[in-house]
Amino acid sequence: MNILITGGAGYIGSHCVRALLEAGHTVVVYDNLIYGHRGAIESINQHGGYTCELIVGDLHEKERLVSILQENKIEAVMHFAAYAFVGESVENPAKYYQNNIVAALSLLDAVKETNINKFVFSSTTATYGEPTTIPIAETEPQQPINPYGFTKLVFEQALADYAHSYGLGYAALRYFNAAGASPDGLIGEDHTPETHLIPLVLQVALGQRENITIFGQDYPTPDGTCIRDYIHVNDLAAAHIKALQHIRPAKGLKLNLGTGRGNSVLEIIEAARKVTGHPIPALEGTRREGDPPELVANSQLAQKTLDWQPRYTNIEETIATAWAWHKNHPRGYRQPS
Ligand code: UFG
């Protein structure tokens, strides 16, 4: 299949690009490279002998997108390009509404105009806000508590309406906490600024930070720290490929992608100590605004619908893949100085 991937030079997008190429698909990446990395696509191409094209462009450029979709005979679109810093979305919601909704709707209209009928959307657990039932199933009410979550929910609704009225087939995949990297260390997670727990902990192990601050130890959880469901990025990629096969015209798949297992912040730090052999000093800090105590997926529906299972169910194994990447790329995709 010919597939356009927006945000394909980013963390989750690049792992999907690689998995799709390995599965024999033809991929065109569309990325403005604000947060994505040209090096991710170059590494994938060089290593695998692929010629995946990277087009540097913005989602606002609708006419250009229409031409790209037509010229490349695109049959499916996977849309990863989005701003995804929760804290920033609270400080500057305009940026999030402009990009994650207004610009993304240009893409959706380009898809409609070119009669493409398969669309996969990166949605998020942030659309659930503070869930009342753990593990979280798709039946949980979607009540976001920050602009980031709202933008993702609004786009999910747009997809549902386009499916109803224009016959679009789509999958909205609600990720829990993406983690890990390609086990061979070729591509991985490189955010600026980095805000996520696992890469920050590994930066301590690399000697790039002195310690990790634990954001609150007074949560109503067994050890007092927040619990998250860390799903390996390659398991996410595998679910995307399966979703492509299950999308039907005028129908939407809305699926949670997680492992069903939760790990606390303290457990993550302890697992990283074991994987890296570094003591990783931890300091007690205050709660971070907007952090729900526990987010763990019920992914039964995804498992059944897609005939998919997460392969990484041991957090140490997931962290080990991230460690392989960070050790080999202490400066991420930047060239050594
Ligand atoms: N944490 C710390 N110290 C840090 C960084 C994080 O204790 O220095 C804690 C957080 O408080 C949280 C856990 O580690 O309890 C995980 O935090 P991350 O920032 O790694 O991930 P989040 O759960 O906040 O974010 C993820 C996705 C977002 C998504 C959000 C929905 O990365 O895109 O889940 O809640 F919006």
PDB file of N, CA, C and O in Angstrom, residues 3-48:
ATOM      1  N   ILE A   3       1.481   4.791   1.481  1.00  0.00           N
ATOM      2  CA  ILE A   3       1.004   5.414   2.725  1.00  0.00           C
ATOM      3  C   ILE A   3       1.734   6.733   2.973  1.00  0.00           C
ATOM      4  O   ILE A   3       2.972   6.793   2.890  1.00  0.00           O
ATOM      5  N   LEU A   4       0.966   7.775   3.281  1.00  0.00           N
ATOM      6  CA  LEU A   4       1.569   9.045   3.707  1.00  0.00           C
ATOM      7  C   LEU A   4       1.578   9.063   5.227  1.00  0.00           C
ATOM      8  O   LEU A   4       0.553   8.790   5.864  1.00  0.00           O
ATOM      9  N   ILE A   5       2.728   9.424   5.800  1.00  0.00           N
ATOM     10  CA  ILE A   5       2.824   9.481   7.252  1.00  0.00           C
ATOM     11  C   ILE A   5       3.195  10.897   7.665  1.00  0.00           C
ATOM     12  O   ILE A   5       4.330  11.345   7.415  1.00  0.00           O
ATOM     13  N   THR A   6       2.257  11.603   8.272  1.00  0.00           N
ATOM     14  CA  THR A   6       2.592  12.929   8.794  1.00  0.00           C
ATOM     15  C   THR A   6       3.279  12.728  10.149  1.00  0.00           C
ATOM     16  O   THR A   6       2.913  11.826  10.907  1.00  0.00           O
ATOM     17  N   GLY A   7       4.287  13.532  10.400  1.00  0.00           N
ATOM     18  CA  GLY A   7       5.022  13.362  11.656  1.00  0.00           C
ATOM     19  C   GLY A   7       5.858  12.096  11.660  1.00  0.00           C
ATOM     20  O   GLY A   7       6.227  11.583  12.718  1.00  0.00           O
ATOM     21  N   GLY A   8       6.194  11.618  10.474  1.00  0.00           N
ATOM     22  CA  GLY A   8       6.947  10.353  10.371  1.00  0.00           C
ATOM     23  C   GLY A   8       8.392  10.464  10.833  1.00  0.00           C
ATOM     24  O   GLY A   8       9.061   9.450  10.999  1.00  0.00           O
ATOM     25  N   ALA A   9       8.871  11.707  11.037  1.00  0.00           N
ATOM     26  CA  ALA A   9      10.247  11.868  11.526  1.00  0.00           C
ATOM     27  C   ALA A   9      10.284  12.000  13.046  1.00  0.00           C
ATOM     28  O   ALA A   9      11.345  12.217  13.631  1.00  0.00           O
ATOM     29  N   GLY A  10       9.115  11.885  13.685  1.00  0.00           N
ATOM     30  CA  GLY A  10       9.057  11.956  15.149  1.00  0.00           C
ATOM     31  C   GLY A  10       9.242  10.587  15.791  1.00  0.00           C
ATOM     32  O   GLY A  10       9.524   9.599  15.106  1.00  0.00           O
ATOM     33  N   TYR A  11       9.059  10.559  17.090  1.00  0.00           N
ATOM     34  CA  TYR A  11       9.370   9.338  17.857  1.00  0.00           C
ATOM     35  C   TYR A  11       8.482   8.147  17.443  1.00  0.00           C
ATOM     36  O   TYR A  11       8.973   7.151  16.908  1.00  0.00           O
ATOM     37  N   ILE A  12       7.181   8.273  17.647  1.00  0.00           N
ATOM     38  CA  ILE A  12       6.313   7.122  17.341  1.00  0.00           C
ATOM     39  C   ILE A  12       6.199   6.966  15.820  1.00  0.00           C
ATOM     40  O   ILE A  12       6.257   5.850  15.286  1.00  0.00           O
ATOM     41  N   GLY A  13       6.092   8.094  15.110  1.00  0.00           N
ATOM     42  CA  GLY A  13       5.965   8.052  13.655  1.00  0.00           C
ATOM     43  C   GLY A  13       7.127   7.311  12.998  1.00  0.00           C
ATOM     44  O   GLY A  13       6.918   6.487  12.094  1.00  0.00           O
ATOM     45  N   SER A  14       8.349   7.584  13.429  1.00  0.00           N
ATOM     46  CA  SER A  14       9.508   6.962  12.757  1.00  0.00           C
ATOM     47  C   SER A  14       9.524   5.445  12.985  1.00  0.00           C
ATOM     48  O   SER A  14       9.920   4.685  12.097  1.00  0.00           O
ATOM     49  N   HIS A  15       9.093   5.008  14.161  1.00  0.00           N
ATOM     50  CA  HIS A  15       9.044   3.553  14.386  1.00  0.00           C
ATOM     51  C   HIS A  15       7.965   2.911  13.503  1.00  0.00           C
ATOM     52  O   HIS A  15       8.139   1.777  13.042  1.00  0.00           O
ATOM     53  N   CYS A  16       6.885   3.640  13.249  1.00  0.00           N
ATOM     54  CA  CYS A  16       5.862   3.119  12.334  1.00  0.00           C
ATOM     55  C   CYS A  16       6.384   3.104  10.903  1.00  0.00           C
ATOM     56  O   CYS A  16       6.131   2.151  10.153  1.00  0.00           O
ATOM     57  N   VAL A  17       7.105   4.164  10.516  1.00  0.00           N
ATOM     58  CA  VAL A  17       7.686   4.205   9.162  1.00  0.00           C
ATOM     59  C   VAL A  17       8.545   2.962   8.945  1.00  0.00           C
ATOM     60  O   VAL A  17       8.410   2.251   7.947  1.00  0.00           O
ATOM     61  N   ARG A  18       9.405   2.708   9.889  1.00  0.00           N
ATOM     62  CA  ARG A  18      10.306   1.565   9.740  1.00  0.00           C
ATOM     63  C   ARG A  18       9.523   0.250   9.642  1.00  0.00           C
ATOM     64  O   ARG A  18       9.801  -0.588   8.767  1.00  0.00           O
ATOM     65  N   ALA A  19       8.535   0.085  10.515  1.00  0.00           N
ATOM     66  CA  ALA A  19       7.755  -1.164  10.507  1.00  0.00           C
ATOM     67  C   ALA A  19       6.993  -1.321   9.190  1.00  0.00           C
ATOM     68  O   ALA A  19       6.907  -2.429   8.645  1.00  0.00           O
ATOM     69  N   LEU A  20       6.463  -0.221   8.669  1.00  0.00           N
ATOM     70  CA  LEU A  20       5.711  -0.295   7.405  1.00  0.00           C
ATOM     71  C   LEU A  20       6.633  -0.642   6.247  1.00  0.00           C
ATOM     72  O   LEU A  20       6.279  -1.440   5.365  1.00  0.00           O
ATOM     73  N   LEU A  21       7.815  -0.028   6.223  1.00  0.00           N
ATOM     74  CA  LEU A  21       8.775  -0.343   5.151  1.00  0.00           C
ATOM     75  C   LEU A  21       9.180  -1.810   5.239  1.00  0.00           C
ATOM     76  O   LEU A  21       9.239  -2.509   4.222  1.00  0.00           O
ATOM     77  N   GLU A  22       9.426  -2.269   6.458  1.00  0.00           N
ATOM     78  CA  GLU A  22       9.822  -3.676   6.630  1.00  0.00           C
ATOM     79  C   GLU A  22       8.701  -4.615   6.192  1.00  0.00           C
ATOM     80  O   GLU A  22       8.964  -5.727   5.743  1.00  0.00           O
ATOM     81  N   ALA A  23       7.451  -4.149   6.311  1.00  0.00           N
ATOM     82  CA  ALA A  23       6.316  -4.993   5.901  1.00  0.00           C
ATOM     83  C   ALA A  23       6.046  -4.874   4.400  1.00  0.00           C
ATOM     84  O   ALA A  23       5.086  -5.460   3.899  1.00  0.00           O
ATOM     85  N   GLY A  24       6.864  -4.084   3.688  1.00  0.00           N
ATOM     86  CA  GLY A  24       6.745  -4.031   2.225  1.00  0.00           C
ATOM     87  C   GLY A  24       5.900  -2.889   1.693  1.00  0.00           C
ATOM     88  O   GLY A  24       5.641  -2.823   0.487  1.00  0.00           O
ATOM     89  N   HIS A  25       5.447  -1.974   2.555  1.00  0.00           N
ATOM     90  CA  HIS A  25       4.656  -0.833   2.081  1.00  0.00           C
ATOM     91  C   HIS A  25       5.566   0.253   1.510  1.00  0.00           C
ATOM     92  O   HIS A  25       6.758   0.311   1.817  1.00  0.00           O
ATOM     93  N   THR A  26       4.969   1.139   0.720  1.00  0.00           N
ATOM     94  CA  THR A  26       5.697   2.312   0.211  1.00  0.00           C
ATOM     95  C   THR A  26       5.264   3.503   1.059  1.00  0.00           C
ATOM     96  O   THR A  26       4.067   3.745   1.232  1.00  0.00           O
ATOM     97  N   VAL A  27       6.254   4.215   1.586  1.00  0.00           N
ATOM     98  CA  VAL A  27       5.950   5.254   2.566  1.00  0.00           C
ATOM     99  C   VAL A  27       6.500   6.606   2.108  1.00  0.00           C
ATOM    100  O   VAL A  27       7.637   6.697   1.638  1.00  0.00           O
ATOM    101  N   VAL A  28       5.668   7.644   2.242  1.00  0.00           N
ATOM    102  CA  VAL A  28       6.124   9.019   2.054  1.00  0.00           C
ATOM    103  C   VAL A  28       5.920   9.718   3.394  1.00  0.00           C
ATOM    104  O   VAL A  28       4.836   9.644   3.984  1.00  0.00           O
ATOM    105  N   VAL A  29       6.978  10.368   3.880  1.00  0.00           N
ATOM    106  CA  VAL A  29       6.883  11.070   5.167  1.00  0.00           C
ATOM    107  C   VAL A  29       6.676  12.559   4.924  1.00  0.00           C
ATOM    108  O   VAL A  29       7.360  13.159   4.080  1.00  0.00           O
ATOM    109  N   TYR A  30       5.739  13.136   5.654  1.00  0.00           N
ATOM    110  CA  TYR A  30       5.475  14.583   5.578  1.00  0.00           C
ATOM    111  C   TYR A  30       5.655  15.141   6.989  1.00  0.00           C
ATOM    112  O   TYR A  30       4.924  14.746   7.915  1.00  0.00           O
ATOM    113  N   ASP A  31       6.640  16.008   7.158  1.00  0.00           N
ATOM    114  CA  ASP A  31       6.992  16.444   8.516  1.00  0.00           C
ATOM    115  C   ASP A  31       7.585  17.848   8.423  1.00  0.00           C
ATOM    116  O   ASP A  31       8.384  18.124   7.519  1.00  0.00           O
ATOM    117  N   ASN A  32       7.204  18.746   9.332  1.00  0.00           N
ATOM    118  CA  ASN A  32       7.800  20.096   9.268  1.00  0.00           C
ATOM    119  C   ASN A  32       9.137  20.174   9.991  1.00  0.00           C
ATOM    120  O   ASN A  32       9.782  21.233  10.009  1.00  0.00           O
ATOM    121  N   LEU A  33       9.555  19.086  10.595  1.00  0.00           N
ATOM    122  CA  LEU A  33      10.847  18.965  11.274  1.00  0.00           C
ATOM    123  C   LEU A  33      11.017  19.942  12.436  1.00  0.00           C
ATOM    124  O   LEU A  33      12.140  20.201  12.870  1.00  0.00           O
ATOM    125  N   ILE A  34       9.904  20.458  12.943  1.00  0.00           N
ATOM    126  CA  ILE A  34      10.028  21.304  14.148  1.00  0.00           C
ATOM    127  C   ILE A  34      10.443  20.413  15.328  1.00  0.00           C
ATOM    128  O   ILE A  34      11.348  20.743  16.077  1.00  0.00           O
ATOM    129  N   TYR A  35       9.785  19.291  15.467  1.00  0.00           N
ATOM    130  CA  TYR A  35      10.190  18.334  16.509  1.00  0.00           C
ATOM    131  C   TYR A  35      10.722  17.029  15.918  1.00  0.00           C
ATOM    132  O   TYR A  35      11.338  16.245  16.626  1.00  0.00           O
ATOM    133  N   GLY A  36      10.460  16.793  14.643  1.00  0.00           N
ATOM    134  CA  GLY A  36      10.934  15.565  14.002  1.00  0.00           C
ATOM    135  C   GLY A  36      12.402  15.683  13.613  1.00  0.00           C
ATOM    136  O   GLY A  36      12.998  16.764  13.657  1.00  0.00           O
ATOM    137  N   HIS A  37      12.989  14.559  13.195  1.00  0.00           N
ATOM    138  CA  HIS A  37      14.426  14.510  12.915  1.00  0.00           C
ATOM    139  C   HIS A  37      14.673  13.894  11.544  1.00  0.00           C
ATOM    140  O   HIS A  37      14.323  12.724  11.320  1.00  0.00           O
ATOM    141  N   ARG A  38      15.318  14.670  10.678  1.00  0.00           N
ATOM    142  CA  ARG A  38      15.711  14.140   9.377  1.00  0.00           C
ATOM    143  C   ARG A  38      16.551  12.872   9.566  1.00  0.00           C
ATOM    144  O   ARG A  38      16.435  11.904   8.815  1.00  0.00           O
ATOM    145  N   GLY A  39      17.385  12.884  10.618  1.00  0.00           N
ATOM    146  CA  GLY A  39      18.277  11.753  10.887  1.00  0.00           C
ATOM    147  C   GLY A  39      17.529  10.442  11.089  1.00  0.00           C
ATOM    148  O   GLY A  39      18.074   9.370  10.808  1.00  0.00           O
ATOM    149  N   ALA A  40      16.293  10.517  11.586  1.00  0.00           N
ATOM    150  CA  ALA A  40      15.532   9.277  11.805  1.00  0.00           C
ATOM    151  C   ALA A  40      15.261   8.604  10.465  1.00  0.00           C
ATOM    152  O   ALA A  40      15.467   7.394  10.308  1.00  0.00           O
ATOM    153  N   ILE A  41      14.816   9.392   9.496  1.00  0.00           N
ATOM    154  CA  ILE A  41      14.491   8.818   8.182  1.00  0.00           C
ATOM    155  C   ILE A  41      15.777   8.394   7.461  1.00  0.00           C
ATOM    156  O   ILE A  41      15.823   7.331   6.829  1.00  0.00           O
ATOM    157  N   GLU A  42      16.824   9.214   7.592  1.00  0.00           N
ATOM    158  CA  GLU A  42      18.106   8.843   6.953  1.00  0.00           C
ATOM    159  C   GLU A  42      18.613   7.517   7.518  1.00  0.00           C
ATOM    160  O   GLU A  42      19.066   6.656   6.772  1.00  0.00           O
ATOM    161  N   SER A  43      18.527   7.355   8.837  1.00  0.00           N
ATOM    162  CA  SER A  43      19.004   6.099   9.445  1.00  0.00           C
ATOM    163  C   SER A  43      18.203   4.905   8.942  1.00  0.00           C
ATOM    164  O   SER A  43      18.766   3.860   8.616  1.00  0.00           O
ATOM    165  N   ILE A  44      16.876   5.078   8.882  1.00  0.00           N
ATOM    166  CA  ILE A  44      16.014   3.965   8.427  1.00  0.00           C
ATOM    167  C   ILE A  44      16.368   3.609   6.990  1.00  0.00           C
ATOM    168  O   ILE A  44      16.539   2.432   6.645  1.00  0.00           O
ATOM    169  N   ASN A  45      16.511   4.621   6.137  1.00  0.00           N
ATOM    170  CA  ASN A  45      16.815   4.372   4.720  1.00  0.00           C
ATOM    171  C   ASN A  45      18.178   3.698   4.554  1.00  0.00           C
ATOM    172  O   ASN A  45      18.298   2.692   3.853  1.00  0.00           O
ATOM    173  N   GLN A  46      19.178   4.284   5.219  1.00  0.00           N
ATOM    174  CA  GLN A  46      20.535   3.742   5.059  1.00  0.00           C
ATOM    175  C   GLN A  46      20.616   2.301   5.528  1.00  0.00           C
ATOM    176  O   GLN A  46      21.128   1.429   4.838  1.00  0.00           O
ATOM    177  N   HIS A  47      20.046   2.055   6.701  1.00  0.00           N
ATOM    178  CA  HIS A  47      20.160   0.732   7.302  1.00  0.00           C
ATOM    179  C   HIS A  47      19.413  -0.322   6.486  1.00  0.00           C
ATOM    180  O   HIS A  47      19.911  -1.429   6.269  1.00  0.00           O
ATOM    181  N   GLY A  48      18.211   0.049   6.021  1.00  0.00           N
ATOM    182  CA  GLY A  48      17.368  -0.953   5.358  1.00  0.00           C
ATOM    183  C   GLY A  48      17.476  -0.935   3.846  1.00  0.00           C
ATOM    184  O   GLY A  48      16.838  -1.744   3.171  1.00  0.00           O
TER     185      GLY A  48
END
